[in-house]
Short mmCIF file of C-alpha atoms and ligand atoms in Angstrom, two decimals:
data_model
loop_
_atom_site.label_atom_id
_atom_site.label_comp_id
_atom_site.label_asym_id
_atom_site.label_seq_id
_atom_site.Cartn_x
_atom_site.Cartn_y
_atom_site.Cartn_z
CA MET D 1 -52.96 -28.23 38.75
CA ARG D 2 -53.76 -24.90 37.17
CA LYS D 3 -51.14 -23.29 39.38
CA LYS D 4 -48.62 -25.89 38.30
CA ILE D 5 -49.31 -25.22 34.62
CA LEU D 6 -49.10 -21.50 35.21
CA SER D 7 -45.78 -21.80 36.98
CA SER D 8 -44.53 -24.09 34.22
CA ILE D 9 -45.53 -21.48 31.67
CA THR D 10 -43.79 -18.82 33.73
CA VAL D 11 -40.64 -20.92 33.88
CA LEU D 12 -40.87 -21.60 30.16
CA CYS D 13 -41.45 -17.91 29.38
CA THR D 14 -38.53 -16.90 31.54
CA PHE D 15 -36.41 -19.49 29.82
CA VAL D 16 -37.50 -18.32 26.36
CA MET D 17 -36.85 -14.71 27.36
CA MET D 18 -33.42 -15.64 28.65
CA LEU D 19 -32.66 -17.72 25.59
CA PRO D 20 -31.84 -14.96 23.10
CA ILE D 21 -29.28 -13.49 25.46
CA SER D 22 -27.48 -16.71 26.19
CA VAL D 23 -27.61 -17.77 22.54
CA LEU D 24 -26.77 -14.42 21.00
CA ALA D 25 -24.03 -13.31 23.34
CA GLU D 26 -21.00 -15.22 22.21
CA GLU D 27 -19.15 -16.72 25.12
CA VAL D 28 -15.44 -16.18 25.38
CA THR D 29 -13.59 -17.45 28.42
CA PHE D 30 -10.68 -15.56 29.92
CA GLY D 31 -8.41 -18.50 29.05
CA GLN D 32 -9.49 -18.51 25.41
CA PHE D 33 -8.85 -14.80 25.23
CA GLN D 34 -5.36 -15.21 26.66
CA ASP D 35 -4.66 -17.93 24.09
CA ASP D 36 -5.95 -15.61 21.35
CA LEU D 37 -3.56 -12.94 22.54
CA ALA D 38 -0.65 -15.38 22.28
CA LYS D 39 -1.79 -16.31 18.75
CA ALA D 40 -2.06 -12.65 17.75
CA GLU D 41 1.40 -11.96 19.16
CA LYS D 42 2.84 -14.77 17.04
CA LYS D 43 0.97 -13.51 13.98
CA LEU D 44 2.41 -10.04 14.57
CA LYS D 45 5.93 -11.47 14.87
CA ASP D 46 5.53 -13.48 11.63
CA ASN D 47 4.01 -10.49 9.92
CA ASN D 48 6.84 -8.20 10.99
CA GLN D 49 9.27 -10.82 9.68
CA SER D 50 7.50 -10.94 6.33
CA ILE D 51 7.33 -7.12 6.18
CA ASN D 52 11.07 -7.11 6.86
CA ASN D 53 11.62 -9.62 4.09
CA SER D 54 9.46 -7.60 1.71
CA GLN D 55 11.34 -4.43 2.62
CA ASN D 56 14.69 -6.16 2.05
CA GLN D 57 13.46 -7.45 -1.31
CA ILE D 58 12.28 -3.95 -2.25
CA ASN D 59 15.72 -2.55 -1.35
CA ALA D 60 17.50 -5.28 -3.33
CA ASP D 61 15.23 -4.71 -6.36
CA SER D 62 15.80 -0.95 -6.20
CA GLU D 63 19.57 -1.52 -6.12
CA THR D 64 19.34 -3.85 -9.15
CA ILE D 65 17.27 -1.26 -11.01
CA ARG D 66 19.84 1.41 -10.22
CA LYS D 67 22.65 -0.82 -11.59
CA LEU D 68 20.69 -1.72 -14.73
CA LYS D 69 19.93 1.94 -15.37
CA SER D 70 23.58 2.93 -15.07
CA GLU D 71 24.52 0.07 -17.43
CA ILE D 72 21.90 1.27 -19.90
CA GLU D 73 23.43 4.74 -19.65
CA ALA D 74 26.93 3.31 -20.32
CA MET D 75 25.52 1.40 -23.30
CA GLY D 76 24.09 4.66 -24.62
CA VAL D 77 27.52 6.29 -24.39
CA GLU D 78 29.13 3.29 -26.10
CA THR D 79 26.52 3.32 -28.87
CA ASN D 80 27.28 6.99 -29.52
CA GLU D 81 31.00 6.25 -29.67
CA LEU D 82 30.41 3.37 -32.08
CA GLN D 83 28.31 5.64 -34.26
CA GLN D 84 31.04 8.27 -34.19
CA GLN D 85 33.64 5.66 -35.17
CA ILE D 86 31.42 4.46 -38.03
CA ALA D 87 31.06 8.01 -39.32
CA GLU D 88 34.82 8.62 -39.11
CA SER D 89 35.55 5.28 -40.83
CA ASN D 90 33.17 6.16 -43.63
CA ILE D 91 34.98 9.46 -44.10
CA SER D 92 38.38 7.68 -44.12
CA ILE D 93 37.10 5.17 -46.66
CA ALA D 94 35.85 7.96 -48.88
CA GLU D 95 39.19 9.74 -48.55
CA ARG D 96 41.15 6.58 -49.43
CA ARG D 97 38.89 5.88 -52.36
CA GLN D 98 39.37 9.43 -53.59
CA GLN D 99 43.13 9.19 -53.11
CA THR D 100 43.34 5.96 -55.12
CA LYS D 101 41.22 7.51 -57.84
CA ASP D 102 43.35 10.66 -57.86
CA VAL D 103 46.64 8.74 -57.96
CA ILE D 104 45.48 6.66 -60.90
CA SER D 105 44.00 9.54 -62.83
CA TYR D 106 46.99 11.83 -62.28
CA TYR D 107 49.29 9.03 -63.32
CA GLN D 108 47.27 8.44 -66.49
CA MET D 109 46.92 12.14 -67.25
CA SER D 110 50.53 13.13 -66.62
CA GLN D 111 52.02 10.28 -68.70
CA GLY D 112 55.17 10.35 -66.66
CA GLU D 113 55.20 13.94 -65.58
CA ASN D 114 52.98 13.65 -62.59
CA ILE D 115 52.96 16.61 -60.29
CA TYR D 116 50.66 14.86 -57.93
CA LEU D 117 52.98 11.87 -57.49
CA GLU D 118 55.83 14.25 -56.94
CA TYR D 119 53.70 15.93 -54.39
CA VAL D 120 52.94 12.59 -52.74
CA PHE D 121 56.36 10.94 -52.85
CA GLY D 122 58.72 13.79 -53.40
CA GLY D 123 60.04 14.69 -56.88
CA GLU D 124 63.61 13.51 -56.60
CA SER D 125 62.96 9.79 -56.33
CA ILE D 126 60.39 9.69 -59.11
CA THR D 127 62.36 9.14 -62.28
CA ASP D 128 61.26 5.92 -63.79
CA LEU D 129 57.80 5.15 -65.18
CA VAL D 130 57.84 1.51 -64.09
CA TYR D 131 58.85 2.51 -60.67
CA ARG D 132 56.03 5.03 -60.63
CA LEU D 133 53.60 2.38 -61.82
CA SER D 134 54.62 0.02 -59.04
CA ILE D 135 54.12 2.82 -56.50
CA VAL D 136 50.65 3.45 -57.83
CA GLU D 137 49.89 -0.22 -57.47
CA GLN D 138 51.24 -0.25 -53.96
CA ILE D 139 49.19 2.79 -52.98
CA THR D 140 46.07 1.30 -54.51
CA GLU D 141 46.66 -2.02 -52.82
CA TYR D 142 47.43 -0.38 -49.51
CA ASN D 143 44.30 1.76 -49.72
CA GLU D 144 42.18 -1.27 -50.60
CA LYS D 145 43.50 -3.05 -47.54
CA VAL D 146 42.83 -0.08 -45.26
CA MET D 147 39.35 0.33 -46.71
CA GLU D 148 38.63 -3.34 -46.13
CA GLU D 149 39.74 -3.05 -42.53
CA LEU D 150 37.59 0.02 -42.06
CA GLU D 151 34.60 -1.74 -43.59
CA ASN D 152 35.13 -4.66 -41.22
CA LEU D 153 35.30 -2.22 -38.35
CA ILE D 154 32.01 -0.64 -39.48
CA LYS D 155 30.40 -4.08 -39.74
CA ALA D 156 31.64 -5.00 -36.25
CA ASN D 157 30.38 -1.69 -34.87
CA GLU D 158 26.96 -2.14 -36.47
CA GLN D 159 26.74 -5.62 -34.96
CA ARG D 160 27.78 -4.28 -31.55
CA LYS D 161 25.11 -1.58 -31.84
CA VAL D 162 22.45 -4.24 -32.52
CA ASP D 163 23.72 -6.29 -29.55
CA LEU D 164 23.60 -3.23 -27.31
CA ALA D 165 20.09 -2.33 -28.45
CA ASN D 166 18.94 -5.89 -27.66
CA LYS D 167 20.63 -5.80 -24.27
CA GLU D 168 19.04 -2.44 -23.54
CA LYS D 169 15.62 -3.88 -24.38
CA GLU D 170 16.33 -6.86 -22.11
CA TYR D 171 17.40 -4.54 -19.29
CA GLU D 172 14.31 -2.34 -19.75
CA ASN D 173 12.18 -5.49 -19.43
CA LYS D 174 14.02 -6.51 -16.28
CA ILE D 175 13.46 -3.04 -14.83
CA SER D 176 9.75 -3.09 -15.57
CA ASN D 177 9.44 -6.57 -14.00
CA LEU D 178 11.31 -5.36 -10.92
CA ASN D 179 9.10 -2.29 -10.68
CA ALA D 180 6.01 -4.54 -10.84
CA GLU D 181 7.47 -6.68 -8.05
CA ILE D 182 8.22 -3.58 -5.96
CA GLY D 183 4.62 -2.43 -6.47
CA LYS D 184 3.27 -5.75 -5.22
CA LEU D 185 5.64 -5.85 -2.24
CA THR D 186 4.79 -2.27 -1.31
CA ASN D 187 1.10 -3.16 -1.34
CA SER D 188 1.75 -6.10 0.97
CA VAL D 189 3.68 -3.84 3.35
CA SER D 190 1.00 -1.18 3.71
CA LYS D 191 -2.75 -1.49 3.23
CA LEU D 192 -4.37 1.85 3.93
CA GLY D 193 -8.04 2.71 4.40
CA GLU D 194 -10.20 5.17 6.35
CA LEU D 195 -9.34 3.31 9.56
CA SER D 196 -6.30 1.06 9.58
CA PRO D 197 -5.19 0.02 13.05
CA GLY D 198 -2.53 -2.44 11.90
CA LEU D 199 -1.57 -5.66 13.68
CA GLU D 200 0.65 -3.86 16.16
CA GLN D 201 -2.32 -1.81 17.42
CA GLU D 202 -4.53 -4.91 17.50
CA VAL D 203 -2.07 -6.81 19.69
CA LYS D 204 -1.54 -3.77 21.91
CA THR D 205 -5.29 -3.47 22.48
CA LYS D 206 -5.61 -7.20 23.19
CA ARG D 207 -2.83 -6.99 25.77
CA GLU D 208 -4.56 -4.04 27.40
CA LEU D 209 -7.85 -5.95 27.42
CA VAL D 210 -6.27 -8.85 29.35
CA GLU D 211 -5.17 -6.35 32.01
CA SER D 212 -8.58 -4.71 31.94
CA TYR D 213 -10.38 -8.04 32.41
CA LYS D 214 -8.08 -8.88 35.32
CA ALA D 215 -8.99 -5.54 36.88
CA GLN D 216 -12.66 -6.41 36.35
CA GLY D 217 -12.38 -9.69 38.25
CA CYS D 218 -11.42 -12.20 35.54
CA LYS D 219 -9.09 -14.72 37.20
CA ASN D 220 -9.70 -18.28 36.06
CA ARG D 221 -9.29 -19.55 32.53
CA SER D 222 -12.87 -20.79 32.63
CA ASP D 223 -14.35 -17.35 33.57
CA VAL D 224 -16.72 -16.23 30.84
CA ILE D 225 -15.94 -12.62 29.93
CA GLY D 226 -19.00 -10.40 30.35
CA LYS D 227 -20.77 -13.01 32.47
CA ASP D 228 -18.53 -14.28 35.27
CA CYS D 229 -16.43 -11.12 35.17
CA ALA D 230 -16.25 -7.80 33.29
CA VAL D 231 -20.02 -7.58 33.25
CA SER D 232 -21.31 -4.57 31.36
CA SER D 233 -23.38 -1.97 33.22
CA SER D 234 -24.90 -0.89 29.92
CA ASN D 235 -28.69 -0.54 29.85
CA GLY D 236 -29.00 -1.06 26.12
CA GLN D 237 -30.19 2.46 25.37
CA PHE D 238 -28.39 4.30 22.61
CA SER D 239 -28.57 8.04 21.89
CA ARG D 240 -26.90 10.31 19.36
CA PRO D 241 -23.25 11.23 20.04
CA ILE D 242 -23.68 14.96 19.28
CA LYS D 243 -26.35 17.47 20.33
CA THR D 244 -26.68 19.30 17.04
CA GLY D 245 -25.57 17.93 13.76
CA TYR D 246 -26.43 16.25 10.51
CA ILE D 247 -25.44 13.10 8.63
CA THR D 248 -23.03 13.68 5.77
CA SER D 249 -22.62 10.07 4.70
CA PHE D 250 -24.55 6.91 5.53
CA ILE D 251 -23.33 3.35 5.88
CA GLY D 252 -23.01 1.66 2.51
CA TYR D 253 -20.75 0.73 -0.36
CA ARG D 254 -18.42 3.51 -1.40
CA TRP D 255 -15.61 3.14 -3.96
CA GLY D 256 -15.91 -0.63 -3.92
CA SER D 257 -15.72 -1.18 -0.15
CA LEU D 258 -18.22 -0.89 2.67
CA HIS D 259 -18.26 2.40 4.55
CA ARG D 260 -18.97 0.88 7.98
CA GLY D 261 -19.75 4.06 9.87
CA LEU D 262 -22.05 7.04 9.89
CA ASP D 263 -20.30 10.30 9.08
CA MET D 264 -21.75 13.36 10.76
CA GLY D 265 -20.90 17.03 10.83
CA SER D 266 -21.86 19.98 12.99
CA SER D 267 -21.83 23.75 12.66
CA LEU D 268 -19.52 23.84 15.73
CA GLY D 269 -16.85 22.01 13.73
CA ARG D 270 -13.80 21.16 15.84
CA ASN D 271 -15.55 22.43 18.98
CA THR D 272 -18.30 19.83 18.76
CA PRO D 273 -18.24 17.69 21.94
CA LEU D 274 -18.60 13.99 21.25
CA TYR D 275 -20.65 12.10 23.85
CA SER D 276 -20.80 8.42 24.52
CA VAL D 277 -23.90 6.93 22.86
CA GLY D 278 -24.72 5.02 26.07
CA TYR D 279 -23.43 3.41 29.27
CA GLY D 280 -20.31 1.47 28.47
CA ARG D 281 -16.60 1.01 29.01
CA ILE D 282 -13.68 2.44 27.05
CA THR D 283 -11.72 -0.49 25.66
CA SER D 284 -9.16 1.44 23.63
CA ILE D 285 -7.88 4.94 22.92
CA TRP D 286 -5.80 4.60 19.82
CA LYS D 287 -4.23 6.13 16.73
CA ASP D 288 -4.52 4.45 13.36
CA LYS D 289 -1.77 4.21 10.73
CA ASN D 290 -2.92 7.48 9.16
CA GLY D 291 -2.78 9.35 12.46
CA ALA D 292 -6.52 9.34 13.29
CA ASN D 293 -7.39 9.72 16.99
CA ASN D 294 -10.00 7.11 17.89
CA VAL D 295 -11.89 5.75 20.89
CA ASN D 296 -13.42 2.28 21.16
CA ILE D 297 -16.23 1.64 23.63
CA GLU D 298 -17.94 -1.59 24.56
CA TYR D 299 -21.72 -1.48 25.11
CA ARG D 300 -24.45 -3.97 25.67
CA GLY D 301 -27.48 -3.59 23.47
CA ARG D 302 -31.13 -4.19 24.30
CA ASP D 303 -30.79 -7.44 22.37
CA GLY D 304 -28.25 -8.64 24.96
CA LYS D 305 -25.44 -8.54 22.44
CA TYR D 306 -22.19 -6.80 23.16
CA TYR D 307 -21.41 -3.95 20.80
CA THR D 308 -18.22 -2.11 19.94
CA ALA D 309 -18.43 1.55 18.98
CA ILE D 310 -15.56 3.28 17.22
CA TYR D 311 -15.46 7.08 17.35
CA ALA D 312 -12.96 8.19 14.72
CA HIS D 313 -10.94 11.24 13.57
CA LEU D 314 -11.16 13.18 16.90
CA SER D 315 -9.31 16.52 17.00
CA ARG D 316 -8.56 15.96 20.72
CA TYR D 317 -9.62 13.74 23.60
CA GLY D 318 -11.76 14.65 26.60
CA ASN D 319 -10.85 13.61 30.15
CA ILE D 320 -10.96 9.93 29.39
CA TYR D 321 -8.81 6.91 30.13
CA LYS D 322 -8.67 3.22 29.30
CA ASN D 323 -11.27 1.06 31.08
CA MET D 324 -13.22 4.14 32.07
CA GLU D 325 -16.90 3.51 32.68
CA VAL D 326 -18.72 6.07 30.58
CA THR D 327 -22.27 7.43 30.67
CA PRO D 328 -24.24 9.22 27.94
CA ASN D 329 -22.93 12.47 29.51
CA THR D 330 -19.25 11.60 29.19
CA ILE D 331 -17.44 13.80 26.68
CA LEU D 332 -15.04 11.52 24.84
CA GLY D 333 -13.42 14.30 22.89
CA TYR D 334 -14.10 16.72 20.05
CA MET D 335 -14.87 16.36 16.38
CA GLY D 336 -11.84 16.53 14.10
CA ASP D 337 -10.18 15.62 10.86
CA THR D 338 -7.22 13.53 12.03
CA GLY D 339 -6.24 10.63 9.78
CA PHE D 340 -7.37 9.79 6.26
CA VAL D 341 -10.21 12.31 5.80
CA THR D 342 -11.26 15.27 3.67
CA GLY D 343 -12.93 17.37 6.38
CA VAL D 344 -13.98 17.71 10.03
CA HIS D 345 -16.51 15.02 10.93
CA LEU D 346 -17.25 12.16 13.29
CA HIS D 347 -17.11 8.68 11.83
CA LEU D 348 -19.10 6.38 14.14
CA GLU D 349 -19.12 2.61 13.81
CA LEU D 350 -21.34 0.49 16.05
CA TRP D 351 -21.54 -3.24 15.42
CA PRO D 352 -22.59 -6.19 17.60
CA CYS D 353 -19.21 -7.75 18.26
CA ARG D 354 -16.54 -7.22 20.91
CA LEU D 355 -13.62 -6.06 18.78
CA TYR D 356 -10.48 -8.20 19.27
CA VAL D 357 -12.38 -10.42 21.74
CA ASP D 358 -15.19 -12.31 20.00
CA LYS D 359 -14.19 -14.94 17.46
CA GLU D 360 -16.06 -13.19 14.63
CA CYS D 361 -14.04 -10.02 15.08
CA GLU D 362 -10.88 -11.24 16.81
CA GLY D 363 -8.76 -9.18 14.42
CA TRP D 364 -9.36 -6.15 12.21
CA ASP D 365 -9.70 -8.16 8.98
CA GLU D 366 -12.20 -10.47 10.69
CA TYR D 367 -14.08 -7.42 11.98
CA VAL D 368 -14.32 -5.93 8.48
CA ARG D 369 -15.62 -9.28 7.14
CA PHE D 370 -18.10 -9.53 10.03
CA VAL D 371 -19.48 -6.03 9.36
CA ASN D 372 -19.86 -6.80 5.65
CA LYS D 373 -21.82 -9.94 6.55
CA GLN D 374 -24.02 -8.02 8.97
CA TYR D 375 -24.71 -5.32 6.39
CA LYS D 376 -25.58 -7.87 3.70
CA SER D 377 -27.98 -9.55 6.10
CA GLY D 378 -29.79 -6.21 6.55
CA PHE D 379 -28.40 -4.93 9.84
CA LYS D 380 -27.02 -1.41 9.52
CA GLY D 381 -25.01 -0.89 12.71
CA ALA D 382 -25.34 2.62 14.19
CA GLU D 383 -28.09 3.37 11.67
CA SER D 384 -30.17 0.47 13.04
CA VAL D 385 -29.81 1.10 16.77
CA ILE D 386 -29.60 4.91 17.06
CA ASN D 387 -32.33 7.25 15.88
CA PHE D 388 -30.95 9.42 13.08
CA PRO D 389 -32.70 11.36 10.30
CA ASN D 390 -32.80 9.32 7.12
CA LYS D 391 -31.61 12.15 4.88
CA THR D 392 -28.21 13.79 4.72
CA TYR D 393 -27.88 17.37 6.02
CA GLN D 394 -31.16 17.12 7.95
CA THR D 395 -30.24 18.80 11.23
CA TRP D 396 -31.15 17.56 14.71
CA THR D 397 -30.84 19.74 17.81
CA SER D 398 -31.06 17.26 20.68
CA ARG D 399 -29.64 13.91 21.52
ZN1 LIG P 1 -16.72 7.62 7.62
#
C-alpha cells in the first residue's frame, strides 16, 4: 500500500515536473509552420504591391507639385507684366490728361495765335478760330476716350492680379496637402529602427527554416517542431557573450520605444570576439534594412522554453553557417557598428520565443509586441537569464 502511494506520488511528481515544459513550450507542427510560410509569402506579395502603389502615388504627387510650382512661377511672371502694364497705363493717362490741359490752356491763352496748336497740327491749316475750337474738342474727346480705355485696362489688370493671387494661394494649399500625403506614404514605405529586418527578410528566414527543419528530420505535417524533430541540444545554461566588457545600455524604454537588447562594449572594440551564450543552433545570418550584420540563434532555456537570441551590429562573421550547432566556445563574429548605431557595441536580444516560428512572434511586428508584453510582465530577456553587472560601465573579465 505504502509502496503504491509512493509510486503514485513519484508519478505525480514526475508529471508535475514535466508539466511546465509541455505547457510552456508552445507546440508548432511542421504543417502549421509550412502554412505560416505560405501566409507570410502572400503578405509579402500584398505588401510589395502596396509599397509599389505608394511609390507610384508619391511619384504622381511629386509630378503634380512640379507642375503647380511651374504654374505659380508663370503666374508670378504674368503678375509682374500686369503691374508693368498698369504703371505704363498710369503714365499714359497722366500724359493724356496733361496734353488735354495744355491744349485747352494754350488755346485760351493764345486767343487765336496758338503756337502750341501750330506745333501740334502744323501752322498752315490752322486759320480759323472755330476750326481750332473743334480740334480742341476733338483732342479732348479723343484723350478722354483713350484715358477711359486705359482705366478699364488698369481695372481689368487689377482684377486679374487678385485672381492670380487667389489661384496662387490655392496652388500653395494643394502643394502643402500633396507634401503631407507624400510624407505619410513615405512613412508607410519605410519604417526604420535599430533593427528592421523587413518582410522580405522574414519570409527568407522562414523559407530557410523549413529547409532546416527538413534537414533535422521534420517530415510529416503533424510533426511537432522541437519535439518530434529539430530537438534542441541546448542544456539551458547561459553565459556572457564576451570575455571582458561592460554594459553601456540596459533593456528599457528609450525615446518612446522599448530597447529590447543589452548593449555592451569592450576595450578590444572591433576585435572583440562574440561567443554564443550557450548550446544552440544558428537559425539565421542576416542583414537588416540599415545594413547591420546579425546572427539569430535558437536556444532552450532551463525553463524548457525555446529562446531566440539576436546578436546585432557585427563588424564581421566568424566561421559560421546556417543551421550550425553552436557551443559556448563558438565565435559567431566580432563586435561592430554596422547598421543604425552610434558606436561599436554588441546589441544582444534574448527572449523566450522562436522568432518567425511560434505564433506569438511569427513576424517581426508580433515579436516586438511579444517582447513589450514580456517586459511589462517583469521578464527582462537577456538581463533575466544571463548574469550581468547591474550598473553600466562595470567591467567583467570572464564569461
Ligand atoms: Zn541596443
